[in-house]
């Protein structure tokens, strides 16, 4: 085997939910605290990349008193950027002391009426309920509280949202006990999963606050209980800094503080692939310390978990702590292609967040960028779908939509590999189902003689348009001389005769399949066009491109500060 790596409920039509979904299919939510000016500054600076802001304006005591107040500076920072303002309301009393507010009765009715009055007074777009440290026995009471808000606010087009503790299965005791995911999902527009805090400042062993396997498990369970389009995955933006030579509580660190610690100590940030979080071990002022935090890379990995389970988006706690590149990662609207000193970065096949693949020339190594251009670039090969990788045969490869390039150092050139032969040899022909690509001819009658095989198989080029495309120079500007041997080197020999498949005629080659469109179909290639079928993509679908090579890279623009 060649490819192994070395390396819904009712809402009015004019509701804020409808407008939000129209403008932003992946919701980005940011929490804003009132006690740290950096939080407001972040909202002001990155507001164009944020859809919803939840400032901590208000709290509720166990006696039902609303604390806090509206802060125009924060509200203005949101409004000027077109960000929906959904204030967060937290409980200021814990456990049994907060039960009276949640229990059915006059007190709960008054609290809800007071909160609605604040929404009306300041024109908020909804409300976020963040009640923590409450009794598990108040599970049904919390759901009922949210239900009362829902019935009062949803018909008026206001967002009703709730933050919930994370769990990967239903538990009815402890910290996550009060949160009935399924029930809360029915009376909320959005349920924010607090998928952070896996470790706290009092945890003895340093480590990630949001290890990826735990985040994935929480998202999977939540998506089984709640409509995924009502779920937001929480992103923790802060870090914890542990002292290794003393038993002390960890210090809270912002991303900028961690970068300054790295600079001062001369230590290097390390990214832990197993948990998908970075950390820094450093020594300063005679102390040995270790800080775990989150950056743009780890945030984007967790955002991919949200996309994996088709969640509505992500919510970051809290603004002012984050790696600034997070917003570029979550809301990449830059160029589709980026020029590099030795090649180009392509985002077209990278998925979300501006991720993609670099095609470059390496000094003293493979020159995939030069060969990509020589062979016709995107028009011939399509966009890259993998990073370079080394096979068992010692050759270096890079996959593109229409094929896989093999670097031949002894020739200083790259050849396309026989991707369609690989699909057949590895028993992965099922990925071609529905494409019309025929099976290869098992025996061409040549008895293994190359000259005979070439003569026989060239006789199968009976369709003039396909034959003309096969023999054509893919890049006359860069390749001055072209012949049929070079065409074979690029595409391989025919592996089947042309066959009619719906609106086109298709012929299979060792390294590509070519379609001749003979009927006009709206939205498809024009009648008479010959196009290559994406052989490289099929190889990827078949799992014959290893995961470590298939995964996209982060956008280099995110790290140009």
XYZ file of C-alpha atoms in Angstrom:
561
model
C 0.000 0.000 0.000
C 1.568 3.254 -1.096
C -0.077 5.832 1.110
C 1.262 5.538 4.624
C 2.602 8.597 6.439
C 5.885 9.077 8.024
C 5.275 12.324 9.025
C -38.528 24.012 15.432
C -40.476 26.079 17.656
C -42.575 29.105 16.516
C -40.813 32.403 15.899
C -42.084 35.517 14.125
C -40.723 35.990 10.621
C -38.986 39.236 11.607
C -37.235 37.765 14.644
C -33.579 38.357 15.424
C -33.011 34.610 15.015
C -34.200 34.721 11.416
C -32.008 37.710 10.596
C -29.022 36.152 12.346
C -29.315 32.898 10.433
C -29.632 34.799 7.164
C -26.447 36.791 7.735
C -24.247 34.306 9.578
C -24.652 30.551 9.164
C -22.065 29.906 11.904
C -22.822 31.972 14.996
C -19.920 33.611 16.866
C -20.809 34.675 20.383
C -18.627 36.611 22.815
C -19.029 37.156 26.537
C -18.135 40.614 27.855
C -17.340 41.351 31.492
C -17.945 44.791 32.963
C -14.974 44.762 35.325
C -12.170 44.553 32.743
C -11.768 47.271 30.134
C -9.879 44.825 27.886
C -13.162 42.981 27.361
C -14.887 46.075 25.972
C -11.841 46.929 23.870
C -11.941 43.465 22.312
C -15.630 43.882 21.479
C -14.910 47.225 19.892
C -11.935 45.933 17.914
C -13.271 42.553 16.746
C -16.998 43.235 16.761
C -17.259 42.784 12.996
C -16.422 39.115 13.544
C -18.932 38.650 16.396
C -22.647 38.050 15.968
C -23.867 38.105 19.570
C -22.379 39.804 22.634
C -23.446 38.854 26.142
C -22.292 41.479 28.634
C -22.540 40.670 32.343
C -24.820 43.569 33.134
C -27.150 41.896 35.609
C -27.437 39.459 38.482
C -30.276 38.083 40.589
C -30.071 37.547 44.353
C -31.932 34.871 46.255
C -34.359 37.551 47.418
C -35.213 38.357 43.805
C -33.316 41.653 43.607
C -31.841 42.563 40.214
C -28.269 43.815 40.635
C -25.975 45.609 38.208
C -27.029 47.912 35.434
C -26.853 48.917 31.812
C -23.429 50.168 30.637
C -23.707 52.406 27.555
C -20.028 52.051 26.582
C -20.354 48.295 26.134
C -23.748 48.576 24.467
C -22.426 51.170 22.023
C -19.399 48.995 21.187
C -21.821 46.228 20.215
C -24.305 48.367 18.340
C -21.715 50.195 16.252
C -20.531 46.808 14.958
C -24.025 45.461 14.329
C -23.656 42.889 17.117
C -26.792 41.567 18.794
C -26.869 42.533 22.468
C -28.058 39.680 24.688
C -27.163 40.499 28.329
C -26.096 37.696 30.612
C -27.930 37.306 33.925
C -26.115 35.393 36.673
C -27.292 34.206 40.067
C -25.747 36.067 43.014
C -26.905 33.478 45.547
C -26.053 29.781 45.497
C -27.764 26.444 45.971
C -30.714 26.459 48.411
C -30.431 30.226 48.766
C -31.407 30.606 45.122
C -34.208 28.052 45.086
C -36.936 30.647 45.895
C -36.220 32.438 42.598
C -36.568 29.234 40.582
C -39.536 27.744 42.422
C -42.983 28.462 41.017
C -44.606 31.417 42.740
C -44.882 35.172 43.010
C -41.133 35.706 43.446
C -40.274 33.934 40.203
C -43.008 35.848 38.389
C -41.645 39.163 39.677
C -38.046 38.365 38.694
C -39.108 37.418 35.189
C -41.237 40.562 34.875
C -38.302 42.715 36.021
C -35.943 41.088 33.503
C -38.403 41.602 30.675
C -38.779 45.237 31.710
C -35.007 45.691 31.342
C -35.098 44.144 27.869
C -37.855 46.539 26.866
C -36.200 49.578 28.445
C -32.867 49.192 26.683
C -33.975 47.432 23.540
C -31.922 44.300 24.106
C -32.160 41.511 21.532
C -32.814 38.853 24.141
C -31.473 37.383 27.344
C -28.862 34.834 28.429
C -29.512 32.951 31.662
C -26.328 31.728 33.344
C -27.391 30.180 36.631
C -24.616 28.074 38.164
C -24.007 26.563 41.615
C -27.660 25.633 41.953
C -29.215 22.527 43.439
C -29.643 19.470 41.252
C -33.085 19.206 42.854
C -33.960 22.482 41.073
C -33.602 20.833 37.672
C -37.312 21.053 36.830
C -37.567 24.505 38.401
C -34.811 25.828 36.127
C -36.566 24.407 33.080
C -39.838 25.981 34.217
C -38.106 29.342 34.739
C -36.796 29.207 31.169
C -40.216 28.123 29.927
C -41.812 31.227 31.456
C -39.229 33.443 29.742
C -39.791 31.596 26.469
C -43.533 32.099 26.502
C -43.147 35.797 27.250
C -40.255 36.673 24.938
C -40.190 34.266 21.981
C -43.462 35.502 20.426
C -41.951 39.013 20.456
C -38.884 37.941 18.489
C -36.456 38.102 21.421
C -33.715 35.519 21.923
C -34.126 33.239 24.928
C -30.830 31.530 25.711
C -29.276 29.516 28.530
C -25.751 28.452 29.485
C -25.354 24.891 30.783
C -22.600 22.929 32.496
C -20.964 20.305 30.309
C -21.647 16.586 30.530
C -21.224 13.669 28.158
C -24.187 11.727 29.573
C -27.236 12.553 31.624
C -26.435 13.109 35.288
C -28.903 14.341 37.897
C -26.478 15.131 40.701
C -23.567 17.476 41.188
C -22.521 20.509 39.169
C -24.234 19.453 35.915
C -27.276 17.859 37.582
C -29.652 20.856 37.262
C -29.428 20.996 33.465
C -31.975 18.943 31.545
C -30.550 19.379 28.053
C -33.556 18.022 26.172
C -36.108 20.052 28.139
C -34.090 23.269 28.057
C -33.613 22.922 24.319
C -37.382 23.098 23.837
C -37.665 26.457 25.619
C -34.498 28.151 24.306
C -33.321 29.502 20.995
C -29.724 28.742 21.945
C -28.152 26.482 24.573
C -24.512 27.378 25.258
C -22.358 24.426 26.309
C -19.666 25.477 28.762
C -17.090 23.156 27.208
C -14.233 24.573 29.224
C -13.127 24.350 32.826
C -12.235 20.655 32.613
C -9.533 21.768 35.021
C -9.783 24.651 37.470
C -7.298 26.843 39.309
C -7.400 24.384 42.212
C -6.571 21.355 40.069
C -3.310 19.820 41.226
C -2.091 18.503 37.881
C -1.497 21.021 35.052
C -3.302 20.342 31.824
C -5.765 21.571 29.225
C -8.960 23.226 30.409
C -10.691 21.806 27.342
C -9.123 18.542 26.095
C -10.490 17.736 22.670
C -11.833 14.233 23.437
C -13.914 15.602 26.312
C -15.179 18.515 24.195
C -16.149 16.087 21.436
C -17.973 13.788 23.867
C -19.965 16.692 25.336
C -20.912 17.966 21.879
C -21.975 14.491 20.751
C -24.201 13.960 23.790
C -25.744 17.442 23.580
C -26.502 16.998 19.878
C -28.366 13.787 20.732
C -30.611 15.690 23.150
C -31.098 19.101 21.536
C -31.611 20.279 17.972
C -27.954 20.892 16.985
C -28.897 24.230 15.428
C -29.798 25.415 18.925
C -26.406 24.499 20.391
C -23.300 26.649 20.741
C -19.964 25.141 21.725
C -18.131 27.089 24.421
C -14.534 28.184 23.780
C -12.361 29.025 26.776
C -10.017 31.906 26.014
C -8.084 32.003 29.291
C -5.233 29.901 30.610
C -4.078 28.533 33.965
C -0.501 28.925 35.157
C 0.634 26.304 37.704
C 3.701 26.464 39.905
C 5.461 23.114 39.636
C 7.618 23.322 42.738
C 4.877 24.323 45.224
C 1.263 23.398 45.990
C -0.469 26.641 44.999
C -3.613 27.605 43.130
C -2.981 28.272 39.474
C -2.920 31.851 38.236
C -5.289 32.959 35.480
C -3.514 34.151 32.334
C -4.628 35.892 29.162
C -3.149 34.927 25.806
C -1.105 38.142 25.678
C 0.287 37.445 29.150
C 1.382 33.966 28.097
C 3.161 35.371 25.044
C 4.959 37.882 27.261
C 6.001 35.103 29.650
C 7.420 33.158 26.719
C 9.361 36.210 25.587
C 10.752 37.012 29.016
C 11.722 33.458 29.856
C 13.006 32.524 26.412
C 10.860 29.376 26.506
C 8.960 27.922 23.578
C 5.231 27.262 23.354
C 4.465 23.604 22.604
C 1.240 22.376 21.017
C -0.071 19.101 22.460
C -1.745 17.206 19.622
C -3.355 14.682 21.991
C -5.530 17.294 23.696
C -5.315 19.995 21.003
C -4.150 22.754 23.355
C -0.847 24.639 23.693
C 1.260 24.935 26.822
C 4.368 26.747 28.015
C 6.910 25.474 30.539
C 9.092 28.258 31.810
C 11.262 29.380 34.701
C 11.031 32.914 36.036
C 12.037 34.519 39.342
C 13.304 31.185 40.619
C 9.986 29.395 39.997
C 9.321 26.491 37.640
C 5.890 26.960 36.095
C 3.602 25.491 33.436
C 0.736 27.334 31.771
C -1.957 25.742 29.615
C -3.993 28.055 27.432
C -5.885 28.292 24.146
C -4.906 29.936 20.858
C -6.299 30.334 17.350
C -5.274 26.810 16.388
C -6.969 25.136 19.348
C -10.060 27.330 18.952
C -10.360 26.376 15.301
C -10.048 22.666 16.139
C -12.901 23.004 18.632
C -14.940 25.011 16.133
C -14.517 22.048 13.808
C -16.117 19.867 16.512
C -19.101 22.230 16.404
C -19.265 21.860 12.640
C -18.833 18.095 12.901
C -22.064 17.839 14.906
C -23.745 20.629 12.901
C -24.007 22.946 15.911
C -25.127 26.538 15.406
C -21.760 28.015 16.336
C -19.363 28.826 19.153
C -19.334 31.068 22.232
C -16.100 32.435 23.713
C -15.536 33.115 27.400
C -14.348 35.778 27.581
C -13.451 38.738 25.369
C -10.159 40.348 26.315
C -8.447 37.041 27.094
C -8.244 35.649 23.573
C -5.579 35.195 20.954
C -6.501 37.971 18.465
C -6.075 35.506 15.610
C -9.128 33.614 16.910
C -11.445 36.011 15.125
C -9.596 35.692 11.849
C -9.796 31.925 12.253
C -13.525 31.884 12.997
C -14.470 34.517 10.466
C -11.979 34.311 7.640
C -12.980 36.628 4.824
C -9.577 37.155 3.327
C -8.227 36.112 -0.059
C -8.864 32.612 -1.322
C -5.183 32.309 -2.239
C -2.104 33.746 -0.539
C 1.267 34.182 -2.232
C 4.175 32.648 -0.338
C 7.884 33.212 -0.905
C 8.219 29.733 -2.371
C 4.696 28.937 -3.572
C 1.056 29.591 -2.780
C -1.488 28.840 -0.046
C -4.956 27.739 -1.221
C -8.083 27.936 0.975
C -10.559 26.541 -1.557
C -10.330 22.981 -0.248
C -9.467 23.728 3.387
C -12.964 23.766 4.832
C -13.651 26.525 7.359
C -11.766 29.345 9.002
C -9.457 30.130 6.115
C -7.610 26.836 6.473
C -6.046 25.285 3.411
C -2.962 23.746 1.855
C 0.380 25.149 0.769
C 1.958 24.144 -2.523
C 5.627 25.064 -2.293
C 9.147 24.425 -3.529
C 11.418 23.217 -0.727
C 15.095 24.037 -0.888
C 16.897 20.827 -1.672
C 13.580 18.941 -1.696
C 10.412 18.486 -3.732
C 9.416 21.385 -6.000
C 5.698 20.776 -6.073
C 4.884 24.425 -6.797
C 7.049 24.485 -9.919
C 5.659 21.157 -11.105
C 2.079 22.168 -10.288
C 2.468 25.207 -12.544
C 4.312 23.261 -15.249
C 1.512 20.729 -15.523
C -1.179 23.366 -15.892
C -1.953 24.335 -12.288
C -5.567 24.361 -11.128
C -6.922 23.829 -14.640
C -5.180 20.455 -14.896
C -4.811 19.246 -11.315
C -7.453 21.151 -9.351
C -6.721 22.481 -5.870
C -4.479 20.768 -3.295
C -6.209 18.386 -0.873
C -3.258 17.246 1.219
C 0.070 18.282 2.622
C 3.217 16.623 1.246
C 3.906 13.193 2.733
C 6.298 10.287 2.298
C 5.185 6.820 1.194
C 6.660 3.407 1.967
C 8.549 3.591 -1.306
C 10.481 6.625 -0.027
C 8.987 9.011 -2.574
C 7.275 12.252 -1.486
C 3.701 12.882 -2.619
C 1.116 15.647 -2.593
C -2.527 15.106 -3.490
C -4.666 17.397 -5.622
C -8.304 17.117 -6.586
C -7.578 15.479 -9.923
C -4.538 13.470 -9.012
C -1.547 12.848 -6.780
C 1.911 14.142 -7.657
C 4.950 11.974 -6.948
C 8.262 13.815 -6.694
C 11.020 12.048 -8.623
C 14.319 13.476 -7.293
C 16.441 11.566 -9.820
C 14.585 13.371 -12.622
C 13.872 16.680 -10.897
C 10.224 16.290 -11.956
C 6.870 15.220 -10.549
C 4.703 12.500 -12.071
C 1.038 11.858 -11.521
C 0.439 8.514 -9.805
C -2.008 5.864 -10.969
C -4.826 6.851 -8.609
C -7.541 4.930 -10.452
C -5.417 1.793 -10.453
C -4.953 2.243 -6.702
C -8.700 2.422 -6.128
C -9.113 -0.832 -8.020
C -6.141 -2.597 -6.413
C -7.233 -1.608 -2.884
C -10.850 -2.654 -3.440
C -12.169 0.907 -3.073
C -14.117 1.166 -6.314
C -17.277 1.844 -4.286
C -16.327 5.531 -4.037
C -16.964 5.774 -7.780
C -20.588 4.695 -7.401
C -22.903 7.088 -9.198
C -20.123 8.777 -11.193
C -20.498 6.707 -14.333
C -16.789 5.819 -14.331
C -16.508 2.312 -15.777
C -14.516 -0.516 -14.251
C -11.085 -1.062 -15.776
C -10.637 -3.694 -18.461
C -9.146 -6.687 -16.650
C -7.131 -8.048 -19.593
C -6.195 -5.922 -22.591
C -4.656 -8.878 -24.439
C -1.113 -7.487 -24.394
C 0.302 -10.248 -22.177
C 2.229 -7.579 -20.284
C 4.071 -6.270 -23.337
C 4.316 -2.464 -23.058
C 4.415 -1.748 -26.794
C 1.408 -3.979 -27.384
C -0.465 -2.481 -24.422
C 0.112 1.045 -25.690
C -1.057 0.109 -29.211
C -4.149 -1.734 -27.989
C -5.204 0.857 -25.443
C -4.632 3.786 -27.786
C -7.121 2.019 -30.042
C -9.703 2.605 -27.323
C -9.423 6.385 -27.843
C -12.360 6.281 -30.242
C -14.032 9.474 -29.058
C -12.311 12.355 -30.922
C -12.992 15.031 -28.300
C -11.648 12.888 -25.451
C -8.634 11.852 -27.515
C -7.903 15.489 -28.379
C -8.098 16.508 -24.702
C -5.902 13.588 -23.662
C -3.160 14.469 -26.161
C -3.310 18.267 -25.676
C -0.446 20.170 -24.062
C -1.854 21.167 -20.640
C 0.338 24.281 -20.406
C 1.867 25.506 -23.683
C 3.314 28.601 -21.954
C 5.568 26.485 -19.734
C 5.981 23.297 -21.818
C 7.374 24.007 -25.254
C 7.285 20.430 -26.554
C 4.543 17.892 -25.985
C 3.875 14.413 -27.351
C 1.822 11.309 -26.638
C 4.484 9.845 -24.336
C 4.226 12.929 -22.138
C 0.439 12.632 -22.229
C 0.761 9.050 -20.976
C 3.168 10.252 -18.292
C 0.524 12.771 -17.161
C -2.671 10.725 -17.411
C -1.597 7.104 -17.833
C -2.909 4.722 -20.483
C -6.635 4.292 -21.156
C -8.064 1.754 -18.715
C -11.461 1.400 -20.392
C -13.283 2.188 -23.577
C -15.611 5.229 -23.654
C -19.091 4.531 -22.252
C -22.291 6.573 -22.175
C -23.381 7.519 -18.648
C -26.397 9.794 -18.565
C -25.631 13.189 -20.095
C -21.962 12.462 -20.773
C -19.538 9.933 -22.230
C -16.790 8.919 -19.811
C -13.483 7.121 -20.316
C -11.248 5.839 -17.561
C -7.454 6.234 -17.558
C -4.907 5.068 -15.038
C -4.592 8.513 -13.467
C -7.752 10.378 -14.446
C -11.190 9.925 -15.970
C -12.454 12.260 -18.673
C -16.067 13.211 -19.300
C -17.402 14.463 -22.620
C -20.723 16.234 -22.068
C -23.112 15.402 -24.891
C -26.297 16.831 -23.380
C -27.120 20.251 -21.917
C -27.867 20.146 -18.196
C -28.464 23.355 -16.190
C -25.604 24.088 -13.827
C -23.312 21.476 -15.375
C -20.477 21.736 -17.958
C -21.540 22.951 -21.382
C -22.403 20.503 -24.108
C -19.177 19.517 -25.902
C -16.954 20.240 -22.875
C -14.387 17.669 -21.721
C -13.610 17.732 -18.003
C -11.467 15.643 -15.703
C -13.126 13.712 -12.878
C -11.497 14.365 -9.515
C -9.361 11.272 -9.003
C -7.462 12.730 -6.063
C -10.688 13.487 -4.236
C -11.804 9.887 -4.708
C -8.530 8.671 -3.229
C -9.149 10.878 -0.201
C -12.713 9.630 0.188
C -11.432 6.079 0.056
C -9.104 6.742 2.989
C -5.979 6.140 0.908
C -4.545 9.524 1.805
C -3.479 9.316 5.452
C -5.285 11.599 7.938
C -2.163 13.403 9.101
C -1.488 14.495 5.520
C -5.129 15.098 4.592
C -5.775 17.591 7.414
C -5.551 21.243 6.316
C -3.076 23.811 7.598
C -3.837 27.086 9.391
C -3.914 30.218 7.291
C -0.511 31.979 7.365
C -2.193 35.409 7.418
C -3.471 34.680 10.918
C 0.042 34.797 12.266
C 1.322 37.889 10.507
C 1.093 40.309 13.406
